[in-house]
Short mmCIF file of C-alpha atoms in Angstrom, two decimals:
data_model
loop_
_atom_site.label_atom_id
_atom_site.label_comp_id
_atom_site.label_asym_id
_atom_site.label_seq_id
_atom_site.Cartn_x
_atom_site.Cartn_y
_atom_site.Cartn_z
CA MET K 224 35.91 10.38 69.63
CA VAL K 225 37.76 13.07 67.67
CA GLY K 226 37.87 12.49 63.94
CA ARG K 227 35.11 9.88 63.97
CA LYS K 228 32.67 10.28 61.10
CA LYS K 229 28.98 10.50 61.81
CA ARG K 230 27.20 7.34 60.69
CA LYS K 231 24.71 7.90 57.92
CA PRO K 232 21.36 6.15 57.99
CA LYS K 233 21.07 3.15 55.70
CA THR K 234 19.27 3.71 52.44
CA CYS K 235 17.38 1.39 50.12
CA ASP K 236 18.28 0.83 46.48
CA ASN K 237 15.87 3.55 45.41
CA GLY K 238 17.64 6.09 47.66
CA SER K 239 14.98 6.26 50.41
CA HIS K 240 15.80 5.65 54.07
CA GLU K 241 15.36 2.12 55.33
CA ASP K 242 12.12 1.58 57.33
CA ARG K 243 13.28 -0.63 60.20
CA ILE K 244 10.05 -0.31 62.24
CA SER K 245 8.01 -1.91 59.47
CA GLN K 246 10.28 -4.94 59.65
CA LEU K 247 9.31 -5.63 63.26
CA PRO K 248 6.79 -8.38 64.10
CA ASP K 249 3.12 -7.39 64.25
CA ASP K 250 2.88 -7.99 68.01
CA LEU K 251 5.83 -5.69 68.71
CA ILE K 252 4.46 -2.93 66.50
CA SER K 253 1.09 -3.25 68.24
CA HIS K 254 2.82 -2.79 71.57
CA ILE K 255 4.58 0.34 70.30
CA LEU K 256 1.27 1.74 69.04
CA THR K 257 -0.30 1.43 72.51
CA HIS K 258 1.73 4.50 73.48
CA LEU K 259 -0.17 6.65 70.96
CA SER K 260 -3.70 7.99 71.13
CA THR K 261 -6.28 5.79 69.44
CA CYS K 262 -6.90 8.36 66.69
CA ASP K 263 -3.17 8.50 65.88
CA VAL K 264 -3.01 4.71 65.88
CA VAL K 265 -5.71 4.57 63.20
CA ARG K 266 -3.90 7.23 61.15
CA THR K 267 -0.89 4.91 60.83
CA SER K 268 -2.96 2.87 58.37
CA LEU K 269 -2.14 5.57 55.78
CA LEU K 270 1.62 5.00 55.97
CA SER K 271 1.85 2.03 53.61
CA LYS K 272 0.24 -1.30 52.72
CA ARG K 273 2.22 -2.88 55.55
CA TRP K 274 0.40 -0.66 58.07
CA ILE K 275 -3.17 -0.78 56.72
CA ASN K 276 -4.49 -3.34 59.19
CA LEU K 277 -1.99 -3.11 62.05
CA TRP K 278 -4.18 -0.73 64.07
CA GLU K 279 -6.79 -3.49 64.32
CA ARG K 280 -4.42 -5.47 66.54
CA VAL K 281 -3.87 -2.75 69.15
CA PRO K 282 -5.46 -3.89 72.45
CA ASP K 283 -6.20 -0.40 73.81
CA LEU K 284 -9.02 2.00 72.98
CA ASP K 285 -8.82 5.47 74.55
CA LEU K 286 -11.29 8.00 73.16
CA ASP K 287 -12.77 11.35 74.13
CA SER K 288 -15.99 12.28 72.34
CA HIS K 289 -14.98 15.95 72.57
CA SER K 290 -12.08 15.37 70.16
CA PHE K 291 -14.42 14.38 67.30
CA SER K 292 -16.21 16.72 64.91
CA SER K 293 -19.58 15.46 66.15
CA PHE K 294 -20.96 12.94 68.59
CA ASP K 295 -22.20 10.80 65.70
CA ALA K 296 -18.63 10.65 64.37
CA PHE K 297 -17.46 9.46 67.80
CA VAL K 298 -20.08 6.68 67.88
CA SER K 299 -19.32 5.62 64.29
CA PHE K 300 -15.58 5.47 64.95
CA THR K 301 -16.00 3.37 68.09
CA ASP K 302 -18.42 1.01 66.31
CA MET K 303 -15.81 0.56 63.57
CA PHE K 304 -13.13 -0.27 66.12
CA PHE K 305 -15.14 -3.14 67.58
CA ASP K 306 -16.33 -4.35 64.13
CA LYS K 307 -12.81 -4.63 62.76
CA HIS K 308 -10.84 -5.55 65.89
CA LYS K 309 -9.02 -8.80 65.14
CA VAL K 310 -7.34 -9.46 68.49
CA SER K 311 -9.13 -11.92 70.77
CA TRP K 312 -8.56 -9.69 73.78
CA ILE K 313 -8.80 -5.99 74.68
CA ARG K 314 -6.56 -4.74 77.43
CA LYS K 315 -8.12 -1.32 78.01
CA LEU K 316 -11.29 0.50 77.04
CA ARG K 317 -11.37 4.12 78.16
CA LEU K 318 -14.25 6.36 77.07
CA SER K 319 -14.78 9.99 78.03
CA ILE K 320 -18.28 10.94 76.91
CA ARG K 321 -18.97 14.67 76.87
CA THR K 322 -22.00 15.89 75.00
CA HIS K 323 -24.94 18.26 75.33
CA GLY K 324 -28.37 17.48 73.95
CA VAL K 325 -27.69 13.83 73.07
CA ASP K 326 -29.55 11.57 75.47
CA ASP K 327 -29.51 8.32 73.53
CA THR K 328 -27.08 5.97 75.27
CA SER K 329 -28.04 2.75 73.50
CA TYR K 330 -24.56 2.62 71.94
CA LEU K 331 -22.92 1.89 75.30
CA THR K 332 -24.29 -1.61 75.97
CA PRO K 333 -22.98 -3.22 72.74
CA TRP K 334 -19.58 -1.59 73.28
CA ILE K 335 -19.22 -2.98 76.79
CA ASP K 336 -20.62 -6.33 75.64
CA ALA K 337 -18.02 -6.44 72.88
CA ALA K 338 -15.26 -5.50 75.32
CA ILE K 339 -16.29 -8.28 77.71
CA THR K 340 -16.38 -10.74 74.80
CA HIS K 341 -12.81 -9.66 74.01
CA ASN K 342 -11.73 -10.38 77.62
CA ILE K 343 -11.44 -6.77 78.75
CA GLN K 344 -8.93 -6.13 81.53
CA ARG K 345 -9.43 -2.43 82.23
CA LEU K 346 -12.67 -0.49 81.79
CA ASP K 347 -12.82 3.27 82.38
CA VAL K 348 -16.05 5.08 81.47
CA HIS K 349 -16.39 8.79 82.27
CA PHE K 350 -19.66 10.66 81.76
CA ALA K 351 -18.89 14.35 82.01
CA TYR K 352 -22.43 15.67 81.60
CA SER K 353 -25.85 14.66 82.88
CA PHE K 354 -28.33 12.87 80.65
CA LYS K 355 -32.12 12.96 80.82
CA ASP K 356 -32.19 9.20 81.27
CA PRO K 357 -29.60 7.62 83.59
CA VAL K 358 -26.71 5.95 81.79
CA GLN K 359 -27.00 2.38 82.98
CA ILE K 360 -24.13 -0.04 83.11
CA PRO K 361 -24.97 -3.40 81.46
CA LEU K 362 -25.68 -6.23 83.88
CA ASN K 363 -23.14 -8.59 82.31
CA LEU K 364 -20.40 -6.31 83.64
CA TYR K 365 -21.10 -7.76 87.10
CA THR K 366 -19.90 -11.18 85.96
CA CYS K 367 -16.90 -10.23 83.81
CA ALA K 368 -14.31 -12.95 84.42
CA THR K 369 -11.29 -11.02 83.12
CA LEU K 370 -11.78 -7.47 84.44
CA VAL K 371 -8.85 -6.26 86.57
CA HIS K 372 -9.47 -2.50 86.83
CA LEU K 373 -12.91 -0.84 86.83
CA ARG K 374 -13.51 2.93 86.94
CA LEU K 375 -16.97 4.45 86.55
CA TYR K 376 -17.58 8.20 86.72
CA GLY K 377 -21.07 9.67 86.61
CA ALA K 378 -22.77 6.44 85.62
CA PHE K 379 -25.98 4.92 86.92
CA MET K 380 -25.47 1.61 88.68
CA VAL K 381 -28.62 -0.47 88.72
CA ASN K 382 -29.25 -2.93 91.52
CA ALA K 383 -26.72 -5.70 91.30
CA PRO K 384 -27.97 -9.14 90.27
CA GLU K 385 -28.05 -11.98 92.77
CA VAL K 386 -24.73 -13.29 91.45
CA VAL K 387 -21.80 -10.89 91.27
CA SER K 388 -18.57 -12.54 90.18
CA LEU K 389 -15.49 -10.46 89.40
CA PRO K 390 -12.74 -12.99 90.13
CA CYS K 391 -9.84 -10.92 88.75
CA LEU K 392 -10.87 -7.42 89.85
CA LYS K 393 -8.12 -5.73 91.88
CA ILE K 394 -8.94 -2.02 91.46
CA MET K 395 -12.44 -0.53 91.68
CA GLN K 396 -13.10 3.22 91.41
CA LEU K 397 -16.69 4.46 91.74
CA GLU K 398 -16.84 8.25 91.39
CA TYR K 399 -20.10 10.20 91.51
CA VAL K 400 -21.96 6.99 90.63
CA LYS K 401 -25.69 7.59 90.92
CA HIS K 402 -28.00 5.23 92.79
CA LEU K 403 -25.11 3.30 94.27
CA ASN K 404 -26.98 1.77 97.18
CA GLU K 405 -25.61 -0.11 100.17
CA THR K 406 -26.63 -3.54 98.87
CA THR K 407 -25.02 -3.03 95.46
CA LEU K 408 -21.71 -1.93 96.95
CA VAL K 409 -21.66 -4.84 99.40
CA LYS K 410 -22.29 -7.28 96.54
CA LEU K 411 -19.57 -5.70 94.40
CA ILE K 412 -17.00 -5.99 97.18
CA SER K 413 -17.99 -9.50 98.27
CA GLY K 414 -18.04 -10.63 94.63
CA SER K 415 -14.45 -9.42 94.12
CA PRO K 416 -12.33 -11.96 96.03
CA VAL K 417 -8.96 -10.41 95.09
CA LEU K 418 -9.92 -6.72 95.40
CA GLU K 419 -7.01 -4.63 96.70
CA ASP K 420 -7.79 -1.01 95.87
CA LEU K 421 -11.17 0.73 96.40
CA THR K 422 -12.14 4.34 95.69
CA VAL K 423 -15.64 5.67 96.42
CA LEU K 424 -16.29 9.37 95.82
CA LYS K 425 -19.44 11.14 97.03
CA PRO K 426 -21.98 8.34 97.23
CA ALA K 427 -25.42 9.12 98.61
CA THR K 428 -25.56 5.97 100.69
CA VAL K 429 -24.23 4.21 103.74
CA LEU K 430 -20.84 2.70 102.94
CA LYS K 431 -20.02 -0.76 104.19
CA VAL K 432 -16.51 -1.78 103.23
CA CYS K 433 -15.88 -5.31 104.46
CA SER K 434 -13.08 -7.23 102.76
CA GLN K 435 -10.34 -9.66 103.70
CA THR K 436 -8.15 -8.61 100.75
CA LEU K 437 -8.35 -4.81 100.55
CA LYS K 438 -5.05 -2.99 100.96
CA ARG K 439 -5.94 0.58 99.92
CA VAL K 440 -9.20 2.50 100.45
CA TYR K 441 -10.06 6.10 99.53
CA ILE K 442 -13.46 7.42 100.60
CA ASN K 443 -14.87 10.89 100.05
CA GLN K 444 -18.22 11.03 101.85
CA PRO K 445 -19.28 14.64 102.51
CA LEU K 446 -22.82 13.76 103.52
CA GLN K 447 -23.80 12.88 107.08
CA SER K 448 -24.32 9.19 106.46
CA GLY K 449 -22.69 6.09 107.83
CA VAL K 450 -19.35 4.49 107.01
CA VAL K 451 -18.27 1.05 108.20
CA ILE K 452 -14.78 -0.28 107.44
CA ASP K 453 -13.65 -3.80 108.24
CA ALA K 454 -10.45 -4.58 106.33
CA PRO K 455 -7.80 -6.34 108.44
CA LEU K 456 -5.14 -6.25 105.70
CA LEU K 457 -5.59 -2.54 104.97
CA GLN K 458 -2.29 -0.73 104.40
CA PHE K 459 -3.56 2.71 103.39
CA LEU K 460 -6.76 4.55 104.28
CA MET K 461 -7.56 8.02 102.96
CA ILE K 462 -10.87 9.38 104.12
CA LYS K 463 -12.62 12.72 103.80
CA CYS K 464 -15.97 12.77 105.51
CA CYS K 465 -18.35 14.33 107.97
CA LEU K 466 -18.03 12.35 111.18
CA THR K 467 -21.23 10.80 112.51
CA ASN K 468 -22.19 8.23 115.13
CA ASN K 469 -22.62 5.74 112.29
CA PHE K 470 -18.93 5.97 111.37
CA LYS K 471 -17.15 2.81 112.48
CA ILE K 472 -13.70 1.45 111.74
CA ILE K 473 -13.91 -2.09 113.04
CA ASN K 474 -10.56 -3.35 111.88
CA ILE K 475 -7.63 -2.09 109.80
CA GLY K 476 -4.11 -3.36 109.30
CA PHE K 477 -1.60 -2.92 112.10
CA THR K 478 0.87 -1.13 109.81
CA ALA K 479 -1.73 1.06 108.10
CA LYS K 480 -1.05 4.55 106.83
CA VAL K 481 -4.04 6.80 107.52
CA ASP K 482 -4.79 10.15 105.83
CA ILE K 483 -7.84 11.84 107.37
CA ASP K 484 -9.82 14.99 106.67
CA ILE K 485 -12.83 14.90 108.99
CA SER K 486 -15.31 17.54 110.05
CA LEU K 487 -18.26 17.67 112.42
CA GLY K 488 -20.65 19.05 109.84
CA THR K 489 -22.10 22.54 109.88
CA SER K 490 -22.98 22.55 113.57
CA TYR K 491 -20.32 23.24 116.19
CA ASP K 492 -22.84 23.73 119.00
CA LEU K 493 -20.78 21.82 121.56
CA ASP K 494 -22.68 23.27 124.51
CA ARG K 495 -25.68 21.27 123.36
CA TYR K 496 -24.01 18.28 121.74
CA GLY K 497 -20.65 18.33 123.47
CA SER K 498 -20.78 14.96 125.19
CA SER K 499 -21.93 12.94 122.18
CA LYS K 500 -19.57 14.78 119.83
CA LYS K 501 -16.58 14.16 122.08
CA SER K 502 -17.45 10.48 122.46
CA MET K 503 -17.80 10.15 118.69
CA VAL K 504 -14.45 11.81 118.01
CA CYS K 505 -12.70 9.79 120.73
CA ASN K 506 -14.07 6.55 119.30
CA PHE K 507 -12.89 7.50 115.83
CA PHE K 508 -9.32 8.23 116.88
CA ALA K 509 -9.27 5.11 119.05
CA SER K 510 -10.16 3.04 115.97
CA ILE K 511 -7.04 4.26 114.12
CA SER K 512 -4.71 4.21 117.14
CA ARG K 513 -2.61 1.37 115.71
CA ALA K 514 -1.57 3.39 112.66
CA ARG K 515 2.14 3.72 111.94
CA CYS K 516 1.81 6.72 109.59
CA LEU K 517 -0.77 9.49 109.97
CA ALA K 518 -1.66 12.58 107.93
CA ILE K 519 -4.22 15.05 109.28
CA SER K 520 -5.74 18.12 107.64
CA TYR K 521 -6.12 21.51 109.31
CA ILE K 522 -9.89 20.86 109.48
CA THR K 523 -9.16 17.72 111.50
CA VAL K 524 -6.88 19.73 113.77
CA LYS K 525 -9.77 22.13 114.39
CA VAL K 526 -11.91 19.16 115.44
CA ILE K 527 -9.19 18.03 117.84
CA LYS K 528 -8.90 21.54 119.27
CA LYS K 529 -12.66 21.82 119.70
CA ILE K 530 -13.21 18.43 121.30
CA GLU K 531 -9.83 17.80 122.96
CA PRO K 532 -10.12 14.00 122.77
CA GLN K 533 -7.75 11.69 124.59
CA LEU K 534 -5.43 10.81 121.71
CA GLN K 535 -3.21 7.75 121.86
CA PHE K 536 -0.93 6.71 119.01
CA PRO K 537 1.56 4.37 120.69
CA TYR K 538 2.92 2.95 117.40
CA LEU K 539 2.98 6.10 115.28
CA SER K 540 6.37 6.81 113.69
CA GLN K 541 5.44 9.35 110.97
CA LEU K 542 3.09 12.33 111.30
CA SER K 543 2.20 14.87 108.61
CA ALA K 544 -0.11 17.64 109.82
CA SER K 545 -1.50 20.87 108.42
CA PHE K 546 -2.22 23.58 110.99
CA SER K 547 -4.00 26.86 110.88
CA VAL K 548 -1.74 29.25 112.79
CA PHE K 549 -4.65 29.86 115.17
CA ASP K 550 -4.64 26.19 116.18
CA LEU K 551 -0.90 25.70 116.60
CA ASN K 552 -1.24 25.53 120.38
CA VAL K 553 -2.70 22.02 119.90
CA LEU K 554 0.63 20.72 118.55
CA PRO K 555 2.18 19.74 121.93
CA MET K 556 -0.96 17.79 122.86
CA ILE K 557 -0.82 15.86 119.59
CA LEU K 558 2.90 15.19 119.99
CA ARG K 559 2.36 13.87 123.52
CA SER K 560 0.10 11.18 122.07
CA CYS K 561 2.95 9.89 119.84
CA PRO K 562 5.72 8.67 122.20
CA LYS K 563 7.59 6.83 119.42
CA LEU K 564 7.33 9.51 116.72
CA LYS K 565 10.39 9.65 114.46
CA SER K 566 9.33 11.93 111.61
CA LEU K 567 7.22 15.12 111.68
CA ILE K 568 6.14 17.24 108.70
CA LEU K 569 4.28 20.49 109.44
CA ASP K 570 2.42 22.78 107.06
CA LEU K 571 1.22 26.14 108.39
CA VAL K 572 -1.59 28.17 106.82
CA ASP K 573 -3.36 31.49 107.51
CA GLY K 574 -0.43 33.81 108.19
CA GLU K 575 1.83 34.50 111.16
CA PRO K 576 1.98 31.71 113.77
CA LYS K 577 1.87 32.34 117.51
CA VAL K 578 4.13 29.97 119.41
CA VAL K 579 3.97 29.76 123.20
CA PHE K 580 4.93 26.18 124.09
CA SER K 581 5.87 25.37 127.67
CA SER K 582 5.85 21.56 127.66
CA VAL K 583 8.27 19.17 125.95
CA PRO K 584 6.56 15.97 124.72
CA PRO K 585 8.43 12.67 125.30
CA CYS K 586 9.04 12.07 121.59
CA LEU K 587 11.26 15.17 121.42
CA ILE K 588 13.44 13.67 124.10
CA SER K 589 13.74 10.09 122.95
CA SER K 590 12.65 9.44 119.33
CA LEU K 591 12.08 12.44 117.02
CA LYS K 592 14.85 12.45 114.40
CA PHE K 593 13.36 14.37 111.48
CA VAL K 594 11.32 17.59 111.26
CA GLU K 595 10.25 19.43 108.11
CA LEU K 596 8.38 22.72 107.76
CA LYS K 597 6.64 22.55 104.37
CA SER K 598 5.40 26.14 104.47
CA PRO K 599 8.16 28.61 103.52
CA ILE K 600 9.85 30.75 106.18
CA LEU K 601 8.75 34.37 105.72
CA GLY K 602 10.63 35.82 108.68
CA TYR K 603 7.77 36.03 111.23
CA GLU K 604 8.82 35.91 114.86
CA GLY K 605 6.50 32.94 115.42
CA GLU K 606 8.26 30.94 112.71
CA ILE K 607 11.63 31.58 114.32
CA GLU K 608 10.22 30.54 117.70
CA LEU K 609 8.84 27.32 116.24
CA VAL K 610 12.24 26.43 114.80
CA ARG K 611 13.84 27.37 118.11
CA TYR K 612 11.41 25.09 119.98
CA PHE K 613 12.49 22.02 118.01
CA LEU K 614 16.22 22.81 117.98
CA LYS K 615 16.40 23.56 121.71
CA ASN K 616 14.28 20.62 122.90
CA SER K 617 14.85 17.73 120.46
CA ARG K 618 17.65 15.67 121.93
CA VAL K 619 18.03 13.10 119.15
CA LEU K 620 17.11 15.26 116.15
CA ASP K 621 19.21 14.46 113.07
CA LYS K 622 17.73 16.81 110.47
CA LEU K 623 15.52 19.91 110.36
CA CYS K 624 14.39 20.91 106.86
CA LEU K 625 13.22 24.46 106.11
CA ARG K 626 12.09 26.32 103.03
CA PHE K 627 12.35 29.95 101.93
CA GLU K 628 9.79 31.88 99.93
CA LYS K 629 11.08 32.16 96.35
CA HIS K 630 10.27 35.87 96.22
CA ASN K 631 12.26 36.75 99.36
CA MET K 632 14.97 39.31 98.68
CA LYS K 633 18.47 37.91 99.03
CA LYS K 634 19.34 40.36 101.80
CA ALA K 635 16.22 39.51 103.82
CA LYS K 636 16.80 35.81 103.27
CA TYR K 637 20.39 36.15 104.49
CA ILE K 638 19.30 37.90 107.70
CA ILE K 639 16.71 35.19 108.43
CA LEU K 640 19.26 32.50 107.64
CA GLN K 641 21.80 33.94 110.05
CA GLU K 642 19.20 34.13 112.81
CA LEU K 643 18.13 30.52 112.29
CA LEU K 644 21.67 29.17 112.21
CA ALA K 645 22.51 30.99 115.45
CA ILE K 646 19.87 29.08 117.42
CA PRO K 647 21.48 26.62 119.90
CA ARG K 648 20.84 22.94 119.23
CA CYS K 649 20.14 20.35 121.85
CA SER K 650 21.24 17.56 119.54
CA SER K 651 24.91 17.64 118.59
CA THR K 652 24.19 15.68 115.40
CA CYS K 653 21.39 17.92 114.14
CA GLU K 654 21.72 19.27 110.60
CA VAL K 655 19.64 22.24 109.39
CA VAL K 656 18.88 21.91 105.70
CA PHE K 657 17.35 24.65 103.54
CA LEU K 658 15.34 23.30 100.60
#
């Protein structure tokens, strides 16, 4: 408002500005401090007498050993935190341990013991470097009654005890965990009755994921070992692996979203192993045939091109696929397997595409309403032909989204744009959008 004077901050009798934050209750200040790094939280103790002990009530500890002057300073600081912590519970303990030449890990057990005593809810321990002796996780972690989120990176997981009880655990992330054997993983999953989210990266073991509560699973298994998944409530499955005969998806949710990046290993000798490879690939795709949303990598497309399995996705409504331009001829075959497809997102790699499509899959006639090309239009003839294919044959298409390369000259972009907009459209309601 014109003429309105700017309000000046209130001042105390001695002329200093009023400290309103210090007047807040301890619990509220502790909550505010959770948004700072742990080191900054401790530094607030220097502000005034009011703040000396407030850091001891903050329920989060997030430390990186690399940010300390020495590893001994890191250990001393963390010991002090647990010695002086006055809150009966700790919400989060996150430790990133990065050190060379220090192999003593005896500090870890009392820290995790103290966290469990303080009813830890989230534990995240990241070992960035290898140690001479494996960094073992304390056994009492397997029976932590309050843990909700567990992430271990680079740790050594000893054989699980007979009793594993994690009644509150909903999220479990095991990344590069050494000596994670099949029995230990089975016990961890079965001992987590409310587990919803599981991540397992690069284990050197057979994976058996059997759970009646899991909703999201991410597996990265590059080795040629087995994977078994039985999770009837699963909503999202992301898997990157080398397909083997020991790979089995027994049951996943009917509405699952599946993101796959599969290979056949280093050998593509299909003259010798063609029959078994094809059967294996066919069985895999049959096991995910009920998916509603599917994302496939260009490596997976190469597998499909090599094997030519009989694909059937009768319920699929959304497909996101990355294609090498040399494999684009597989696209009509994939589209024919999705009679109810509504949304298609394509990403092209490796240069200029070659488009010679003669058939029109049923989904283009009856269901496909949205198409997006994620890779930018560079002006290749094959790109124009691909756009033409969808515009001329998609009867119910509502929107086609395209992108331009940022470095395209305005004049060149205008010429390409005019050519694209001049293409006849089979659908009278189709809108071409340039992102």
